[in-house]
Amino acid sequence: MLLFTPGPTPVPESVRQAMATPTLHHRTPEFEAIFKEARERLLELFGMDECVMLASSGTGAMQSCVLNLCQTKALTINAGKFGERFGKIVTAMGKELVELKYEWNTPASLDDVKKALEENHDIDAFFIQVSESAGGLRHPVEEIAAYVKLVNPEIMVVADGITAVGVEKIDISNIDALVAGSQKALMLPPGLAMIGLSNAAVEKIGSGVDYYFNLATEIKKQQQNTTAWTAPTTLIIGLNAIFDEIDKEGLDVLYSKTIARAKATQTALEALGLNIYPSTPAKSMSTVIDEDSEAIRKLLKTKYAVNMAGGQDHLKGKIFRINQMGLIPVNESVWVVNAIEMALADLGRRSFDGTASKTFNEVYFKEN
Ligand SMILES: *Cc1c(COP(=O)(O)O)cnc(C)c1O
């Protein structure tokens, strides 16, 4: 079965092998050397001043950013499950919330952000997804972040890049915290969250808040190549192995191949007469809106050995999402669009003539 869900993503064989080594104690020079290497490579990936690794799923990193970077009032963008989650965390942590809500195919608008900031001078942190995974949507994060910083450089800009870091180059000029997670673009098992931080964020964190998720405690320890609490040693060993895999061709090649794959997939799906759901699609996944989504997904799973994701909440049964994150062999991506064309033929929607794979190959191999 090909795993083509936008998280979790498949873990490369070499990385699984690296993680199968005997357990290391985390308070040893051996592990500190491994941690140091992972930390340096992570800092390079984020392109930011500081970073921390946390033993949690991505949501833990989101929560630690809310706790440590927002003191009074948060502005959040809710255009899907993960943007909604930021709002829920803000409320659960007892802070005031201003939420801008959008349909899941619609990116946040700069004008709405402008208005919210004009009406709420006490907003001290802004939270947004780079790629909102609920609908496969790309927000204009860089543009909005630049505006927020122009209005008030004190406002902390927190970007959830869990389905964007490792997918595309993100301009971090106006971002204070950028969140990544192990099981999406970084092709690891779940359980490791990472945050890139600006110097301004480190300053704002000060002595930190909370206990487990106190970022000041973690920064202090991680600068000494250790962690405050027991480190997820296996996942950190895996992270170095992932960087080794990425470095075989380089990060820029991974970015360009991901973009080419996403473009080839989208063009092939459109050639089949299918409709792309978001108005500004992310590179991390391709999302189709279709009344037969469940039937298509079921056929792919049972007949063509492909596991794609469906939709949640009001989009349950209405969309399907194809992963583009990670080091995906191109023949697998061609098989996915081909399988969708065969499923459409099974459903009597169109006759099979090889349009999908032909279109994919024409677009992809023109790019690479
Ligand atoms: C998966 C995901 C998360 C984090 O989810 P966890 O299950 O806590 O790892 C956060 N944001 C986005 C955009 C995601 O896709």
mmCIF file of C-alpha atoms and ligand atoms in Angstrom:
data_model
loop_
_atom_site.group_PDB
_atom_site.id
_atom_site.type_symbol
_atom_site.label_atom_id
_atom_site.label_comp_id
_atom_site.label_asym_id
_atom_site.label_seq_id
_atom_site.Cartn_x
_atom_site.Cartn_y
_atom_site.Cartn_z
ATOM 1 C CA MET A 1 0.000 0.000 0.000
ATOM 2 C CA LEU A 2 1.414 3.401 -0.950
ATOM 3 C CA LEU A 3 1.037 5.869 1.920
ATOM 4 C CA PHE A 4 -0.033 9.148 0.296
ATOM 5 C CA THR A 5 -1.665 10.924 3.244
ATOM 6 C CA PRO A 6 -0.391 14.434 4.083
ATOM 7 C CA GLY A 7 0.951 13.163 7.395
ATOM 8 C CA PRO A 8 2.044 10.724 8.475
ATOM 9 C CA THR A 9 4.387 10.311 5.511
ATOM 10 C CA PRO A 10 6.577 7.267 4.736
ATOM 11 C CA VAL A 11 9.900 6.966 6.595
ATOM 12 C CA PRO A 12 12.837 6.149 4.253
ATOM 13 C CA GLU A 13 14.500 2.747 4.733
ATOM 14 C CA SER A 14 17.903 4.214 5.704
ATOM 15 C CA VAL A 15 16.217 6.282 8.411
ATOM 16 C CA ARG A 16 14.375 3.283 9.828
ATOM 17 C CA GLN A 17 17.694 1.428 9.934
ATOM 18 C CA ALA A 18 19.392 4.330 11.742
ATOM 19 C CA MET A 19 16.624 4.320 14.349
ATOM 20 C CA ALA A 20 16.972 0.558 14.927
ATOM 21 C CA THR A 21 20.289 0.946 16.778
ATOM 22 C CA PRO A 22 20.484 0.111 20.520
ATOM 23 C CA THR A 23 19.102 2.750 22.905
ATOM 24 C CA LEU A 24 21.598 5.407 23.975
ATOM 25 C CA HIS A 25 21.470 7.118 27.333
ATOM 26 C CA HIS A 26 20.537 10.767 26.775
ATOM 27 C CA ARG A 27 22.981 12.190 29.351
ATOM 28 C CA THR A 28 26.164 11.048 27.616
ATOM 29 C CA PRO A 29 28.809 12.702 25.415
ATOM 30 C CA GLU A 30 27.784 10.286 22.624
ATOM 31 C CA PHE A 31 24.221 11.544 22.563
ATOM 32 C CA GLU A 32 25.276 15.177 23.046
ATOM 33 C CA ALA A 33 27.340 14.913 19.839
ATOM 34 C CA ILE A 34 24.289 13.555 17.988
ATOM 35 C CA PHE A 35 22.105 16.299 19.460
ATOM 36 C CA LYS A 36 24.633 19.002 18.495
ATOM 37 C CA GLU A 37 24.656 17.783 14.904
ATOM 38 C CA ALA A 38 20.840 17.675 14.719
ATOM 39 C CA ARG A 39 20.605 21.152 16.259
ATOM 40 C CA GLU A 40 23.072 22.678 13.798
ATOM 41 C CA ARG A 41 21.342 21.106 10.804
ATOM 42 C CA LEU A 42 17.939 22.177 12.106
ATOM 43 C CA LEU A 43 19.123 25.775 12.566
ATOM 44 C CA GLU A 44 20.245 25.708 8.951
ATOM 45 C CA LEU A 45 16.891 24.295 7.780
ATOM 46 C CA PHE A 46 14.939 26.992 9.630
ATOM 47 C CA GLY A 47 17.440 29.715 8.714
ATOM 48 C CA MET A 48 16.682 31.304 12.095
ATOM 49 C CA ASP A 49 18.665 32.487 15.138
ATOM 50 C CA GLU A 50 17.649 29.787 17.609
ATOM 51 C CA CYS A 51 15.739 26.500 17.696
ATOM 52 C CA VAL A 52 14.353 23.962 20.140
ATOM 53 C CA MET A 53 13.270 20.355 19.835
ATOM 54 C CA LEU A 54 10.392 19.093 21.987
ATOM 55 C CA ALA A 55 9.245 15.560 22.748
ATOM 56 C CA SER A 56 5.640 16.051 21.634
ATOM 57 C CA SER A 57 3.460 16.049 18.564
ATOM 58 C CA GLY A 58 3.182 19.310 16.652
ATOM 59 C CA THR A 59 0.369 20.580 18.850
ATOM 60 C CA GLY A 60 2.749 20.696 21.827
ATOM 61 C CA ALA A 61 4.950 23.159 19.948
ATOM 62 C CA MET A 62 1.878 25.236 19.017
ATOM 63 C CA GLN A 63 0.852 25.328 22.677
ATOM 64 C CA SER A 64 4.344 26.249 23.875
ATOM 65 C CA CYS A 65 4.380 29.185 21.429
ATOM 66 C CA VAL A 66 1.016 30.416 22.726
ATOM 67 C CA LEU A 67 2.230 30.083 26.329
ATOM 68 C CA ASN A 68 5.633 31.691 25.877
ATOM 69 C CA LEU A 69 5.022 34.284 23.159
ATOM 70 C CA CYS A 70 1.549 35.670 23.902
ATOM 71 C CA GLN A 71 0.906 37.499 27.154
ATOM 72 C CA THR A 72 -2.435 39.223 26.620
ATOM 73 C CA LYS A 73 -4.324 38.906 23.354
ATOM 74 C CA ALA A 74 -3.811 36.715 20.302
ATOM 75 C CA LEU A 75 -4.914 37.217 16.705
ATOM 76 C CA THR A 76 -5.421 33.872 14.954
ATOM 77 C CA ILE A 77 -6.337 32.831 11.428
ATOM 78 C CA ASN A 78 -8.866 30.013 11.238
ATOM 79 C CA ALA A 79 -9.215 28.602 7.728
ATOM 80 C CA GLY A 80 -9.252 24.976 8.815
ATOM 81 C CA LYS A 81 -8.708 22.492 11.638
ATOM 82 C CA PHE A 82 -5.208 23.660 12.506
ATOM 83 C CA GLY A 83 -5.976 27.373 12.526
ATOM 84 C CA GLU A 84 -8.996 26.548 14.663
ATOM 85 C CA ARG A 85 -6.630 24.676 16.994
ATOM 86 C CA PHE A 86 -4.543 27.810 17.632
ATOM 87 C CA GLY A 87 -7.730 29.586 18.741
ATOM 88 C CA LYS A 88 -8.704 26.714 21.026
ATOM 89 C CA ILE A 89 -5.231 26.662 22.603
ATOM 90 C CA VAL A 90 -5.324 30.441 23.180
ATOM 91 C CA THR A 91 -8.669 30.123 24.957
ATOM 92 C CA ALA A 92 -7.583 27.061 26.943
ATOM 93 C CA MET A 93 -4.474 28.943 28.110
ATOM 94 C CA GLY A 94 -6.714 31.740 29.411
ATOM 95 C CA LYS A 95 -5.716 34.449 26.938
ATOM 96 C CA GLU A 96 -7.949 36.764 24.947
ATOM 97 C CA LEU A 97 -8.684 35.782 21.371
ATOM 98 C CA VAL A 98 -9.469 37.628 18.154
ATOM 99 C CA GLU A 99 -10.094 35.085 15.421
ATOM 100 C CA LEU A 100 -10.457 35.688 11.693
ATOM 101 C CA LYS A 101 -12.477 32.858 10.183
ATOM 102 C CA TYR A 102 -12.457 31.744 6.541
ATOM 103 C CA GLU A 103 -13.876 28.954 4.440
ATOM 104 C CA TRP A 104 -11.229 26.195 4.167
ATOM 105 C CA ASN A 105 -10.367 27.042 0.550
ATOM 106 C CA THR A 106 -9.840 30.755 1.209
ATOM 107 C CA PRO A 107 -6.555 32.375 2.290
ATOM 108 C CA ALA A 108 -6.397 35.028 5.021
ATOM 109 C CA SER A 109 -6.768 38.580 3.748
ATOM 110 C CA LEU A 110 -4.365 41.357 4.629
ATOM 111 C CA ASP A 111 -7.254 43.847 4.885
ATOM 112 C CA ASP A 112 -8.930 41.744 7.600
ATOM 113 C CA VAL A 113 -5.659 41.577 9.545
ATOM 114 C CA LYS A 114 -5.242 45.356 9.181
ATOM 115 C CA LYS A 115 -8.729 45.937 10.542
ATOM 116 C CA ALA A 116 -8.268 43.531 13.467
ATOM 117 C CA LEU A 117 -4.995 45.229 14.472
ATOM 118 C CA GLU A 118 -6.568 48.695 14.211
ATOM 119 C CA GLU A 119 -9.431 47.628 16.459
ATOM 120 C CA ASN A 120 -7.250 45.762 18.993
ATOM 121 C CA HIS A 121 -4.113 47.661 19.993
ATOM 122 C CA ASP A 122 -3.431 45.132 22.736
ATOM 123 C CA ILE A 123 -2.810 42.182 20.408
ATOM 124 C CA ASP A 124 0.710 40.964 21.203
ATOM 125 C CA ALA A 125 0.941 37.777 19.128
ATOM 126 C CA PHE A 126 -0.254 36.646 15.707
ATOM 127 C CA PHE A 127 -0.766 32.971 14.782
ATOM 128 C CA ILE A 128 -1.137 31.542 11.284
ATOM 129 C CA GLN A 129 -0.487 28.350 9.307
ATOM 130 C CA VAL A 130 1.924 28.558 6.370
ATOM 131 C CA SER A 131 0.106 25.593 4.839
ATOM 132 C CA GLU A 132 -3.316 24.835 6.382
ATOM 133 C CA SER A 133 -3.572 21.070 5.986
ATOM 134 C CA ALA A 134 -7.361 20.840 6.418
ATOM 135 C CA GLY A 135 -7.953 22.043 2.855
ATOM 136 C CA GLY A 136 -4.404 22.088 1.469
ATOM 137 C CA LEU A 137 -4.343 25.891 1.493
ATOM 138 C CA ARG A 138 -1.320 28.238 1.359
ATOM 139 C CA HIS A 139 -1.744 31.478 3.334
ATOM 140 C CA PRO A 140 0.126 34.649 2.231
ATOM 141 C CA VAL A 141 2.160 34.425 5.443
ATOM 142 C CA GLU A 142 5.156 36.456 4.328
ATOM 143 C CA GLU A 143 3.017 39.415 3.196
ATOM 144 C CA ILE A 144 0.852 39.431 6.330
ATOM 145 C CA ALA A 145 3.858 38.944 8.649
ATOM 146 C CA ALA A 146 5.600 41.938 7.052
ATOM 147 C CA TYR A 147 2.512 44.075 7.632
ATOM 148 C CA VAL A 148 2.116 42.965 11.260
ATOM 149 C CA LYS A 149 5.751 43.871 11.969
ATOM 150 C CA LEU A 150 5.305 47.235 10.230
ATOM 151 C CA VAL A 151 2.354 48.094 12.469
ATOM 152 C CA ASN A 152 4.053 46.939 15.648
ATOM 153 C CA PRO A 153 7.414 45.118 15.715
ATOM 154 C CA GLU A 154 6.607 43.986 19.267
ATOM 155 C CA ILE A 155 3.870 41.647 18.033
ATOM 156 C CA MET A 156 5.202 38.096 17.897
ATOM 157 C CA VAL A 157 4.531 36.374 14.570
ATOM 158 C CA VAL A 158 4.103 32.623 15.004
ATOM 159 C CA ALA A 159 3.859 30.513 11.849
ATOM 160 C CA ASP A 160 2.849 26.859 11.903
ATOM 161 C CA GLY A 161 5.054 25.343 9.216
ATOM 162 C CA ILE A 162 4.320 21.718 10.039
ATOM 163 C CA THR A 163 3.339 21.048 6.421
ATOM 164 C CA ALA A 164 5.675 23.696 4.966
ATOM 165 C CA VAL A 165 9.153 23.407 6.555
ATOM 166 C CA GLY A 166 10.984 20.960 4.267
ATOM 167 C CA VAL A 167 8.460 21.549 1.470
ATOM 168 C CA GLU A 168 9.406 25.015 0.268
ATOM 169 C CA LYS A 169 11.744 27.846 1.198
ATOM 170 C CA ILE A 170 9.934 30.112 3.638
ATOM 171 C CA ASP A 171 10.942 33.770 3.972
ATOM 172 C CA ILE A 172 11.486 34.084 7.728
ATOM 173 C CA SER A 173 12.351 37.830 7.708
ATOM 174 C CA ASN A 174 9.228 38.718 9.699
ATOM 175 C CA ILE A 175 8.602 35.422 11.499
ATOM 176 C CA ASP A 176 9.503 35.001 15.185
ATOM 177 C CA ALA A 177 8.579 31.353 15.637
ATOM 178 C CA LEU A 178 8.289 28.699 12.938
ATOM 179 C CA VAL A 179 6.907 25.314 13.979
ATOM 180 C CA ALA A 180 7.792 21.973 12.374
ATOM 181 C CA GLY A 181 6.724 18.419 13.165
ATOM 182 C CA SER A 182 8.415 15.063 12.590
ATOM 183 C CA GLN A 183 5.662 13.058 10.883
ATOM 184 C CA LYS A 184 4.871 15.396 7.980
ATOM 185 C CA ALA A 185 7.456 16.980 5.672
ATOM 186 C CA LEU A 186 10.350 15.597 7.722
ATOM 187 C CA MET A 187 9.401 11.967 7.011
ATOM 188 C CA LEU A 188 9.917 10.689 10.579
ATOM 189 C CA PRO A 189 7.599 8.804 12.928
ATOM 190 C CA PRO A 190 5.398 11.082 15.104
ATOM 191 C CA GLY A 191 6.664 12.461 18.429
ATOM 192 C CA LEU A 192 9.198 15.219 17.731
ATOM 193 C CA ALA A 193 8.221 18.890 17.399
ATOM 194 C CA MET A 194 10.664 21.637 16.456
ATOM 195 C CA ILE A 195 10.511 25.419 16.670
ATOM 196 C CA GLY A 196 12.755 27.925 14.889
ATOM 197 C CA LEU A 197 13.025 31.200 16.825
ATOM 198 C CA SER A 198 14.149 34.769 16.108
ATOM 199 C CA ASN A 199 16.349 36.666 18.570
ATOM 200 C CA ALA A 200 13.320 38.870 19.299
ATOM 201 C CA ALA A 201 11.340 35.764 20.277
ATOM 202 C CA VAL A 202 14.124 34.566 22.566
ATOM 203 C CA GLU A 203 14.093 38.000 24.202
ATOM 204 C CA LYS A 204 10.311 37.982 24.592
ATOM 205 C CA ILE A 205 10.405 34.474 26.106
ATOM 206 C CA GLY A 206 12.682 35.822 28.854
ATOM 207 C CA SER A 207 12.529 33.404 31.746
ATOM 208 C CA GLY A 208 9.627 31.603 30.114
ATOM 209 C CA VAL A 209 6.315 30.273 31.408
ATOM 210 C CA ASP A 210 4.910 26.783 32.048
ATOM 211 C CA TYR A 211 6.919 23.809 33.213
ATOM 212 C CA TYR A 212 7.213 21.076 30.578
ATOM 213 C CA PHE A 213 6.771 23.575 27.751
ATOM 214 C CA ASN A 214 8.921 26.352 29.256
ATOM 215 C CA LEU A 215 10.914 27.472 26.220
ATOM 216 C CA ALA A 216 13.498 29.375 28.299
ATOM 217 C CA THR A 217 14.423 26.167 30.137
ATOM 218 C CA GLU A 218 14.738 24.304 26.827
ATOM 219 C CA ILE A 219 16.749 27.037 25.078
ATOM 220 C CA LYS A 220 19.231 27.125 27.955
ATOM 221 C CA LYS A 221 19.688 23.342 27.944
ATOM 222 C CA GLN A 222 19.678 22.904 24.176
ATOM 223 C CA GLN A 223 22.379 25.547 23.750
ATOM 224 C CA GLN A 224 24.470 23.095 25.808
ATOM 225 C CA ASN A 225 23.450 20.236 23.458
ATOM 226 C CA THR A 226 21.146 18.533 25.888
ATOM 227 C CA THR A 227 17.428 18.736 26.745
ATOM 228 C CA ALA A 228 15.579 19.742 29.901
ATOM 229 C CA TRP A 229 13.698 16.432 30.075
ATOM 230 C CA THR A 230 14.476 13.034 28.578
ATOM 231 C CA ALA A 231 15.150 13.568 24.881
ATOM 232 C CA PRO A 232 13.365 11.500 22.191
ATOM 233 C CA THR A 233 16.778 10.051 21.322
ATOM 234 C CA THR A 234 15.566 7.689 18.581
ATOM 235 C CA LEU A 235 13.772 10.474 16.700
ATOM 236 C CA ILE A 236 16.783 12.788 16.955
ATOM 237 C CA ILE A 237 19.005 10.042 15.522
ATOM 238 C CA GLY A 238 16.349 9.705 12.798
ATOM 239 C CA LEU A 239 16.436 13.455 12.167
ATOM 240 C CA ASN A 240 20.164 13.307 11.374
ATOM 241 C CA ALA A 241 19.490 10.362 9.059
ATOM 242 C CA ILE A 242 16.758 12.387 7.300
ATOM 243 C CA PHE A 243 19.187 15.255 6.789
ATOM 244 C CA ASP A 244 21.674 12.734 5.322
ATOM 245 C CA GLU A 245 18.980 11.566 2.875
ATOM 246 C CA ILE A 246 18.013 15.131 1.928
ATOM 247 C CA ASP A 247 21.671 16.124 1.519
ATOM 248 C CA LYS A 248 22.266 13.445 -1.124
ATOM 249 C CA GLU A 249 20.723 15.846 -3.640
ATOM 250 C CA GLY A 250 20.391 18.924 -1.470
ATOM 251 C CA LEU A 251 17.503 20.858 0.008
ATOM 252 C CA ASP A 252 17.036 23.001 -3.108
ATOM 253 C CA VAL A 253 16.510 19.882 -5.230
ATOM 254 C CA LEU A 254 13.961 18.581 -2.705
ATOM 255 C CA TYR A 255 12.111 21.911 -2.908
ATOM 256 C CA SER A 256 12.158 22.034 -6.715
ATOM 257 C CA LYS A 257 11.083 18.385 -7.067
ATOM 258 C CA THR A 258 8.243 18.910 -4.582
ATOM 259 C CA ILE A 259 7.036 21.950 -6.514
ATOM 260 C CA ALA A 260 7.279 20.079 -9.832
ATOM 261 C CA ARG A 261 5.425 17.062 -8.402
ATOM 262 C CA ALA A 262 2.654 19.231 -6.983
ATOM 263 C CA LYS A 263 2.298 21.083 -10.278
ATOM 264 C CA ALA A 264 2.323 17.879 -12.360
ATOM 265 C CA THR A 265 -0.249 16.258 -10.055
ATOM 266 C CA GLN A 266 -2.553 19.276 -10.155
ATOM 267 C CA THR A 267 -2.332 19.563 -13.959
ATOM 268 C CA ALA A 268 -3.037 15.819 -14.341
ATOM 269 C CA LEU A 269 -6.056 15.997 -12.007
ATOM 270 C CA GLU A 270 -7.435 18.995 -13.902
ATOM 271 C CA ALA A 271 -6.886 17.158 -17.192
ATOM 272 C CA LEU A 272 -9.215 14.471 -15.792
ATOM 273 C CA GLY A 273 -11.869 17.142 -15.253
ATOM 274 C CA LEU A 274 -11.389 17.239 -11.480
ATOM 275 C CA ASN A 275 -11.533 20.442 -9.444
ATOM 276 C CA ILE A 276 -8.781 21.667 -7.124
ATOM 277 C CA TYR A 277 -10.333 22.827 -3.840
ATOM 278 C CA PRO A 278 -8.196 25.691 -2.443
ATOM 279 C CA SER A 279 -7.919 28.958 -4.354
ATOM 280 C CA THR A 280 -4.251 29.146 -3.348
ATOM 281 C CA PRO A 281 -2.996 25.529 -3.157
ATOM 282 C CA ALA A 282 -0.098 24.661 -0.859
ATOM 283 C CA LYS A 283 2.860 22.678 -2.222
ATOM 284 C CA SER A 284 2.472 20.122 0.571
ATOM 285 C CA MET A 285 -0.599 18.399 -0.828
ATOM 286 C CA SER A 286 -3.065 18.369 -3.727
ATOM 287 C CA THR A 287 -6.718 18.672 -2.669
ATOM 288 C CA VAL A 288 -9.633 17.788 -4.928
ATOM 289 C CA ILE A 289 -13.272 18.640 -4.196
ATOM 290 C CA ASP A 290 -15.586 15.983 -5.590
ATOM 291 C CA GLU A 291 -18.930 14.425 -4.640
ATOM 292 C CA ASP A 292 -17.457 10.969 -5.326
ATOM 293 C CA SER A 293 -14.472 11.522 -3.017
ATOM 294 C CA GLU A 294 -15.276 8.608 -0.729
ATOM 295 C CA ALA A 295 -15.888 6.202 -3.613
ATOM 296 C CA ILE A 296 -12.632 7.276 -5.279
ATOM 297 C CA ARG A 297 -10.707 6.919 -2.033
ATOM 298 C CA LYS A 298 -12.183 3.496 -1.382
ATOM 299 C CA LEU A 299 -11.305 2.241 -4.868
ATOM 300 C CA LEU A 300 -7.759 3.533 -4.502
ATOM 301 C CA LYS A 301 -7.365 1.750 -1.196
ATOM 302 C CA THR A 302 -8.983 -1.570 -2.107
ATOM 303 C CA LYS A 303 -8.143 -1.943 -5.802
ATOM 304 C CA TYR A 304 -5.100 0.235 -6.516
ATOM 305 C CA ALA A 305 -3.176 0.098 -3.216
ATOM 306 C CA VAL A 306 -3.031 3.839 -2.533
ATOM 307 C CA ASN A 307 -3.960 5.416 0.802
ATOM 308 C CA MET A 308 -5.045 9.064 0.372
ATOM 309 C CA ALA A 309 -6.659 11.294 3.005
ATOM 310 C CA GLY A 310 -10.261 12.501 2.979
ATOM 311 C CA GLY A 311 -11.735 15.602 4.587
ATOM 312 C CA GLN A 312 -12.880 16.442 8.109
ATOM 313 C CA ASP A 313 -15.929 18.187 9.580
ATOM 314 C CA HIS A 314 -18.093 19.808 6.876
ATOM 315 C CA LEU A 315 -15.717 18.529 4.177
ATOM 316 C CA LYS A 316 -16.038 14.883 5.238
ATOM 317 C CA GLY A 317 -16.708 12.849 2.094
ATOM 318 C CA LYS A 318 -16.336 15.952 -0.087
ATOM 319 C CA ILE A 319 -12.575 16.214 -0.649
ATOM 320 C CA PHE A 320 -9.531 14.004 -0.989
ATOM 321 C CA ARG A 321 -5.944 15.028 -0.296
ATOM 322 C CA ILE A 322 -2.797 13.628 -1.929
ATOM 323 C CA ASN A 323 0.507 14.090 -0.144
ATOM 324 C CA GLN A 324 3.413 15.877 -1.887
ATOM 325 C CA MET A 325 5.735 16.107 1.139
ATOM 326 C CA GLY A 326 9.023 14.280 1.420
ATOM 327 C CA LEU A 327 11.355 12.335 -0.859
ATOM 328 C CA ILE A 328 8.651 10.720 -3.002
ATOM 329 C CA PRO A 329 9.766 8.487 -5.885
ATOM 330 C CA VAL A 330 8.218 10.070 -8.980
ATOM 331 C CA ASN A 331 6.912 6.734 -10.281
ATOM 332 C CA GLU A 332 4.723 6.515 -7.174
ATOM 333 C CA SER A 333 3.189 9.935 -7.877
ATOM 334 C CA VAL A 334 2.509 8.904 -11.483
ATOM 335 C CA TRP A 335 0.806 5.751 -10.195
ATOM 336 C CA VAL A 336 -1.461 7.823 -7.925
ATOM 337 C CA VAL A 337 -2.860 10.028 -10.716
ATOM 338 C CA ASN A 338 -3.133 6.959 -12.957
ATOM 339 C CA ALA A 339 -5.063 5.113 -10.219
ATOM 340 C CA ILE A 340 -7.437 8.072 -9.881
ATOM 341 C CA GLU A 341 -8.086 7.962 -13.632
ATOM 342 C CA MET A 342 -8.828 4.228 -13.388
ATOM 343 C CA ALA A 343 -11.150 4.821 -10.442
ATOM 344 C CA LEU A 344 -13.063 7.442 -12.460
ATOM 345 C CA ALA A 345 -13.434 4.847 -15.226
ATOM 346 C CA ASP A 346 -14.672 2.281 -12.670
ATOM 347 C CA LEU A 347 -17.299 4.803 -11.579
ATOM 348 C CA GLY A 348 -18.361 5.386 -15.195
ATOM 349 C CA ARG A 349 -17.307 9.022 -15.119
ATOM 350 C CA ARG A 350 -14.877 8.872 -18.058
ATOM 351 C CA SER A 351 -13.217 6.184 -20.147
ATOM 352 C CA PHE A 352 -9.599 5.348 -19.421
ATOM 353 C CA ASP A 353 -7.136 6.680 -21.993
ATOM 354 C CA GLY A 354 -3.990 7.343 -19.978
ATOM 355 C CA THR A 355 -4.525 11.113 -19.804
ATOM 356 C CA ALA A 356 -3.413 11.415 -16.177
ATOM 357 C CA SER A 357 0.002 9.784 -16.404
ATOM 358 C CA LYS A 358 0.658 11.362 -19.820
ATOM 359 C CA THR A 359 -0.098 14.831 -18.459
ATOM 360 C CA PHE A 360 1.891 14.246 -15.274
ATOM 361 C CA ASN A 361 4.969 13.083 -17.193
ATOM 362 C CA GLU A 362 4.786 15.943 -19.676
ATOM 363 C CA VAL A 363 4.644 18.557 -16.911
ATOM 364 C CA TYR A 364 7.092 16.930 -14.480
ATOM 365 C CA PHE A 365 9.842 16.049 -16.905
ATOM 366 C CA LYS A 366 9.674 19.446 -18.576
ATOM 367 C CA GLU A 367 10.438 20.953 -15.137
ATOM 368 C CA ASN A 368 13.209 18.578 -14.043
HETATM 369 C C1 LIG B 1 -0.409 17.839 11.549
HETATM 370 C C2 LIG B 1 -0.454 19.285 11.762
HETATM 371 C C3 LIG B 1 -0.298 19.860 13.044
HETATM 372 C C4 LIG B 1 0.031 19.110 14.309
HETATM 373 O O1 LIG B 1 -0.666 18.019 14.583
HETATM 374 P P1 LIG B 1 -0.125 16.932 15.623
HETATM 375 O O2 LIG B 1 -1.098 15.840 15.429
HETATM 376 O O3 LIG B 1 -0.152 17.516 16.964
HETATM 377 O O4 LIG B 1 1.281 16.571 15.197
HETATM 378 C C5 LIG B 1 -0.332 21.226 13.153
HETATM 379 N N1 LIG B 1 -0.503 22.009 12.085
HETATM 380 C C6 LIG B 1 -0.633 21.527 10.854
HETATM 381 C C7 LIG B 1 -0.788 22.483 9.720
HETATM 382 C C8 LIG B 1 -0.607 20.151 10.635
HETATM 383 O O5 LIG B 1 -0.738 19.667 9.405
#
